[in-house]
mmCIF file with all atom_site columns, C-alpha atoms in Angstrom:
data_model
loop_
_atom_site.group_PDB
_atom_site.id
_atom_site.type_symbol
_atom_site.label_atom_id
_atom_site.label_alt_id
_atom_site.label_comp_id
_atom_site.label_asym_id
_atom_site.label_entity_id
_atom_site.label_seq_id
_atom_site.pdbx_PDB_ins_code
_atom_site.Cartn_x
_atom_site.Cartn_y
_atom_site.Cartn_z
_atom_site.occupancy
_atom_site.B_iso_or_equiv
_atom_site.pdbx_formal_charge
_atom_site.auth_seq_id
_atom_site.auth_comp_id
_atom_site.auth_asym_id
_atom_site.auth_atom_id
_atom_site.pdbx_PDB_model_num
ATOM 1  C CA . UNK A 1 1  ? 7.990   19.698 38.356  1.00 0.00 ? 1  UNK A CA 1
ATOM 2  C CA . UNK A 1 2  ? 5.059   17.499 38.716  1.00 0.00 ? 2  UNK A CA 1
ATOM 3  C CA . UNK A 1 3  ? 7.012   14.422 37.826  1.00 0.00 ? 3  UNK A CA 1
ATOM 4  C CA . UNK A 1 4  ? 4.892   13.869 34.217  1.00 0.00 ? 4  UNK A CA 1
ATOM 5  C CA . UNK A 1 5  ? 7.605   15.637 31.952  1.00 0.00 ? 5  UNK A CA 1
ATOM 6  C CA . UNK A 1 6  ? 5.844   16.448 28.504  1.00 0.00 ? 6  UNK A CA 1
ATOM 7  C CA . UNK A 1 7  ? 3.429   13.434 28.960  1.00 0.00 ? 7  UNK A CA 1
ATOM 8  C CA . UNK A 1 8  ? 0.050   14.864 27.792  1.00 0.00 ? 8  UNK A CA 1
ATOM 9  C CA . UNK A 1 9  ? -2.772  14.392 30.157  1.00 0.00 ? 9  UNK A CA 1
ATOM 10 C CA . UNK A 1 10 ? -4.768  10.791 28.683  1.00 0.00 ? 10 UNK A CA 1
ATOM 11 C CA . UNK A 1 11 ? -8.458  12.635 29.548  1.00 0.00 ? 11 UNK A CA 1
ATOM 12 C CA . UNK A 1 12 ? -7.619  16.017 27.303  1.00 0.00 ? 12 UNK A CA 1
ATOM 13 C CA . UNK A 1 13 ? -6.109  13.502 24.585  1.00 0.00 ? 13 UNK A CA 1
ATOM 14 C CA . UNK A 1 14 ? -9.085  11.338 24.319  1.00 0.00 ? 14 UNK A CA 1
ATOM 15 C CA . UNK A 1 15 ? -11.273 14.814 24.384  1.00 0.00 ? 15 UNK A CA 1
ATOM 16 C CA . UNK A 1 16 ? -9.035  15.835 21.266  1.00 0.00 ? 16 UNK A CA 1
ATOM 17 C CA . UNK A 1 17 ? -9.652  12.773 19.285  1.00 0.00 ? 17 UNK A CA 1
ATOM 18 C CA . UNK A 1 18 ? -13.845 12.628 19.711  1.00 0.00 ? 18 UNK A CA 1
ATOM 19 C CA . UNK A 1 19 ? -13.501 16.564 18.958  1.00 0.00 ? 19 UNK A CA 1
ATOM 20 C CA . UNK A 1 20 ? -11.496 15.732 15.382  1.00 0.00 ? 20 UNK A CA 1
ATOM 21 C CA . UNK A 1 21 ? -13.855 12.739 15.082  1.00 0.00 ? 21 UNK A CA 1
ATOM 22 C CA . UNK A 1 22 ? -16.844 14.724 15.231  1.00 0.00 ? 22 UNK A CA 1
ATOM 23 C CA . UNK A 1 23 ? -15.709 17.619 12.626  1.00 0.00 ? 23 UNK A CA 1
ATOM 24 C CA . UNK A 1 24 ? -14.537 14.812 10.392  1.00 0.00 ? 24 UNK A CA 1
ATOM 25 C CA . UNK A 1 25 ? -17.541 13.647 10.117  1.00 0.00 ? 25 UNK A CA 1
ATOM 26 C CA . UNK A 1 26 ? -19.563 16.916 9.775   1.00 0.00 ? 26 UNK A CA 1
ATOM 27 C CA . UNK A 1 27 ? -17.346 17.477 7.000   1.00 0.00 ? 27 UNK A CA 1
ATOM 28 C CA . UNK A 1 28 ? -18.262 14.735 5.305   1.00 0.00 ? 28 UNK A CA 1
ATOM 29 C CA . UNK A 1 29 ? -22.231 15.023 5.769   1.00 0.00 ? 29 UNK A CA 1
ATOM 30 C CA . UNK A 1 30 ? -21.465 18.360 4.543   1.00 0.00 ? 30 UNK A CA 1
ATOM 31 C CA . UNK A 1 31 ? -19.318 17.457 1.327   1.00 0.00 ? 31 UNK A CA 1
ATOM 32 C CA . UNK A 1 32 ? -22.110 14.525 1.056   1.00 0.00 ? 32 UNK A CA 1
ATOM 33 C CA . UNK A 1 33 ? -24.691 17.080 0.975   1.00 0.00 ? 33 UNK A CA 1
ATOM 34 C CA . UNK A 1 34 ? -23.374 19.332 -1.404  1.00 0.00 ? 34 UNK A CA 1
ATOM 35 C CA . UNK A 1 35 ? -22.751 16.398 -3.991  1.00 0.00 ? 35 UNK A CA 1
ATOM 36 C CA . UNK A 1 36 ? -25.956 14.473 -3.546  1.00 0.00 ? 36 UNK A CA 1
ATOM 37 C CA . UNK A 1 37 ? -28.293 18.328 -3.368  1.00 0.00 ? 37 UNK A CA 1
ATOM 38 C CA . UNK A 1 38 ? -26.199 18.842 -6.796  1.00 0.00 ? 38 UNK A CA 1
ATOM 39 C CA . UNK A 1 39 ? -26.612 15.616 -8.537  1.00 0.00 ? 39 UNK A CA 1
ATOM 40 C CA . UNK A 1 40 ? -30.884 14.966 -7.682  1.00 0.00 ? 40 UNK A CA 1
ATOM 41 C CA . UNK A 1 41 ? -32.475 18.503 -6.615  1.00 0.00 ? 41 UNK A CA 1
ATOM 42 C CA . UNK A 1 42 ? -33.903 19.547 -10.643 1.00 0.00 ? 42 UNK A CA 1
ATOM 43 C CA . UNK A 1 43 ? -35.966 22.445 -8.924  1.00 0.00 ? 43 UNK A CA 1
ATOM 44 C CA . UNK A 1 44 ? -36.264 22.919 -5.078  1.00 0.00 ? 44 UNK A CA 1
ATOM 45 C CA . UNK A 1 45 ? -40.414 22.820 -3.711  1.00 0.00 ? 45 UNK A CA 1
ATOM 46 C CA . UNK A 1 46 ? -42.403 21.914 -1.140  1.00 0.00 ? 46 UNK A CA 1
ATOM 47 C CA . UNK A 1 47 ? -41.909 17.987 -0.870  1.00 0.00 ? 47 UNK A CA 1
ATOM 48 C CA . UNK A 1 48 ? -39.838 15.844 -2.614  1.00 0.00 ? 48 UNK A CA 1
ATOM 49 C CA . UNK A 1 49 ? -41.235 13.472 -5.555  1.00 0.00 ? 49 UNK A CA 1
ATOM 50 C CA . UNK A 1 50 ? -40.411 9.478  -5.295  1.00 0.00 ? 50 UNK A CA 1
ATOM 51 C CA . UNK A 1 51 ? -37.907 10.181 -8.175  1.00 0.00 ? 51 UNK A CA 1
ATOM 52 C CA . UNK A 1 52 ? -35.648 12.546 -6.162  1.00 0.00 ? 52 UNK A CA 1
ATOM 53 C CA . UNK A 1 53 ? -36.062 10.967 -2.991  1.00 0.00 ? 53 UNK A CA 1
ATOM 54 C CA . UNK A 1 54 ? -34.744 7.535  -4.697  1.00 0.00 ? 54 UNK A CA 1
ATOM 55 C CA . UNK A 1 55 ? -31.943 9.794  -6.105  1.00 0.00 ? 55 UNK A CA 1
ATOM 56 C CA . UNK A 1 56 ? -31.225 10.947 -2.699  1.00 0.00 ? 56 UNK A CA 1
ATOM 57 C CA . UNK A 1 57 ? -31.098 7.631  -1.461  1.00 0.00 ? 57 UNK A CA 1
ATOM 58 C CA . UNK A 1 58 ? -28.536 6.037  -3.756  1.00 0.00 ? 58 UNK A CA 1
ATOM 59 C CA . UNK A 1 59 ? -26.610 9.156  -3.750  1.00 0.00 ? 59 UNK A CA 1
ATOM 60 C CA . UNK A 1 60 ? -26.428 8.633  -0.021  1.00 0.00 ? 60 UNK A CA 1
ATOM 61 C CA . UNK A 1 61 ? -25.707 4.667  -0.254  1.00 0.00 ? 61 UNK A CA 1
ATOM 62 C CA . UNK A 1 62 ? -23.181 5.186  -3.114  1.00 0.00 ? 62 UNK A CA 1
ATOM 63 C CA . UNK A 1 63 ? -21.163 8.326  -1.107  1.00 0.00 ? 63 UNK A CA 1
ATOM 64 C CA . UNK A 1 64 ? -20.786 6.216  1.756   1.00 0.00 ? 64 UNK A CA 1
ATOM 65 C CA . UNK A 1 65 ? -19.712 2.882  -0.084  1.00 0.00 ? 65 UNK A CA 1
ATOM 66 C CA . UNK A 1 66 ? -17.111 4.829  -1.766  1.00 0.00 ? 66 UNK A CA 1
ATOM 67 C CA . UNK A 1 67 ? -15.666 6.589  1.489   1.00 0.00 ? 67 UNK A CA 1
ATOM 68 C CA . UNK A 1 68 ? -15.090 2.749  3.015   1.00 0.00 ? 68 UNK A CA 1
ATOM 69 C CA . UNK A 1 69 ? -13.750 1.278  0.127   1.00 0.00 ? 69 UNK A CA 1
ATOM 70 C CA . UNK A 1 70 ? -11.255 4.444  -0.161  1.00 0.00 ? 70 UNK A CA 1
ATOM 71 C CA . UNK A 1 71 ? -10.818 3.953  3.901   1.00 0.00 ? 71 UNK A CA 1
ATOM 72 C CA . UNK A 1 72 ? -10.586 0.173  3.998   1.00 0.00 ? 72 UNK A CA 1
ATOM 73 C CA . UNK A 1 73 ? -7.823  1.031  1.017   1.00 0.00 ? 73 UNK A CA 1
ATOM 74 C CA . UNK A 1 74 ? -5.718  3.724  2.689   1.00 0.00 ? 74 UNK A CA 1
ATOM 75 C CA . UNK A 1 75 ? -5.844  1.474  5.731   1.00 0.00 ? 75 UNK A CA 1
ATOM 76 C CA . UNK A 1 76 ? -4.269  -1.361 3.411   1.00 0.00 ? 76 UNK A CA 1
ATOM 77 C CA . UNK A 1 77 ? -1.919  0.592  1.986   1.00 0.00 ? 77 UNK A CA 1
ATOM 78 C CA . UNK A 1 78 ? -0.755  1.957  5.325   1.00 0.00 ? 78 UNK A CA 1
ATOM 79 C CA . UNK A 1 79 ? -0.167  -2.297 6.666   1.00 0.00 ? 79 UNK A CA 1
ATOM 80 C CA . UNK A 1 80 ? 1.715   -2.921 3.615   1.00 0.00 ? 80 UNK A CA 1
ATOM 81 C CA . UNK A 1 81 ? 3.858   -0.047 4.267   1.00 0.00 ? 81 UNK A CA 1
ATOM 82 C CA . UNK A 1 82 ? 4.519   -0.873 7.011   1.00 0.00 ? 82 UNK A CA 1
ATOM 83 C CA . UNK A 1 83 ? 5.834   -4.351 6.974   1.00 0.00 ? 83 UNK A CA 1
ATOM 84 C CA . UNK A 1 84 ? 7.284   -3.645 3.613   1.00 0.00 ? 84 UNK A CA 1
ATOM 85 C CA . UNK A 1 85 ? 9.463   -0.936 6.066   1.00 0.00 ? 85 UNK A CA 1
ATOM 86 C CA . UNK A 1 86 ? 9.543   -3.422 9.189   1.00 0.00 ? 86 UNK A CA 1
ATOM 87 C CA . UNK A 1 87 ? 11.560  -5.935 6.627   1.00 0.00 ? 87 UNK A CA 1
ATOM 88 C CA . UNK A 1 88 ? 13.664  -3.590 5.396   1.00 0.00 ? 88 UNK A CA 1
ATOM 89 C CA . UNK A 1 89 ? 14.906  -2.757 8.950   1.00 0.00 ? 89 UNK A CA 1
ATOM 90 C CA . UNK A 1 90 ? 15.422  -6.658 9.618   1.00 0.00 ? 90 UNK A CA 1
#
């Protein structure tokens, strides 16, 4: 035995959370994508007209105000948990 027991090496953990950051993320430029392509493309051509790029834009602004408010309120929820459960134990 090396003397670490079932410790997890720190370097490989820290690889593992960029590596679940990273497809989080692509997974929500994707699911952004989809949404915003589906709410302000009318009919696909060469450039985009000032109408459907604004479209674009708010879709964008408004996707990503709504995935921190619904962060910022999980990560609320999740502190009131949990000193709702750390009185309990007292």
């Amino acid at each position: 035995m090396d003397g670490q027991g079932a410790t997890a090496d720190p370097q490989l953990q820290h690889f593992i959370e960029i590596e679940s950051q990273k497809q989080r993320f692509q997974q929500l430029v994707h699911q952004m994508t989809e949404v915003c392509w589906e709410k302000c493309m009318d009919k696909p051509g060469p450039k985009l007209d000032s109408r459907t790029e604004m479209c674009f834009v708010n879709c964008v602004e408004r996707f990503i105000d709504t995935s921190q408010f619904i962060l910022n309120r999980l990560e609320q929820t999740q502190r009131s948990k949990g000193s709702f459960s750390e009185t309990m134990l007292d």
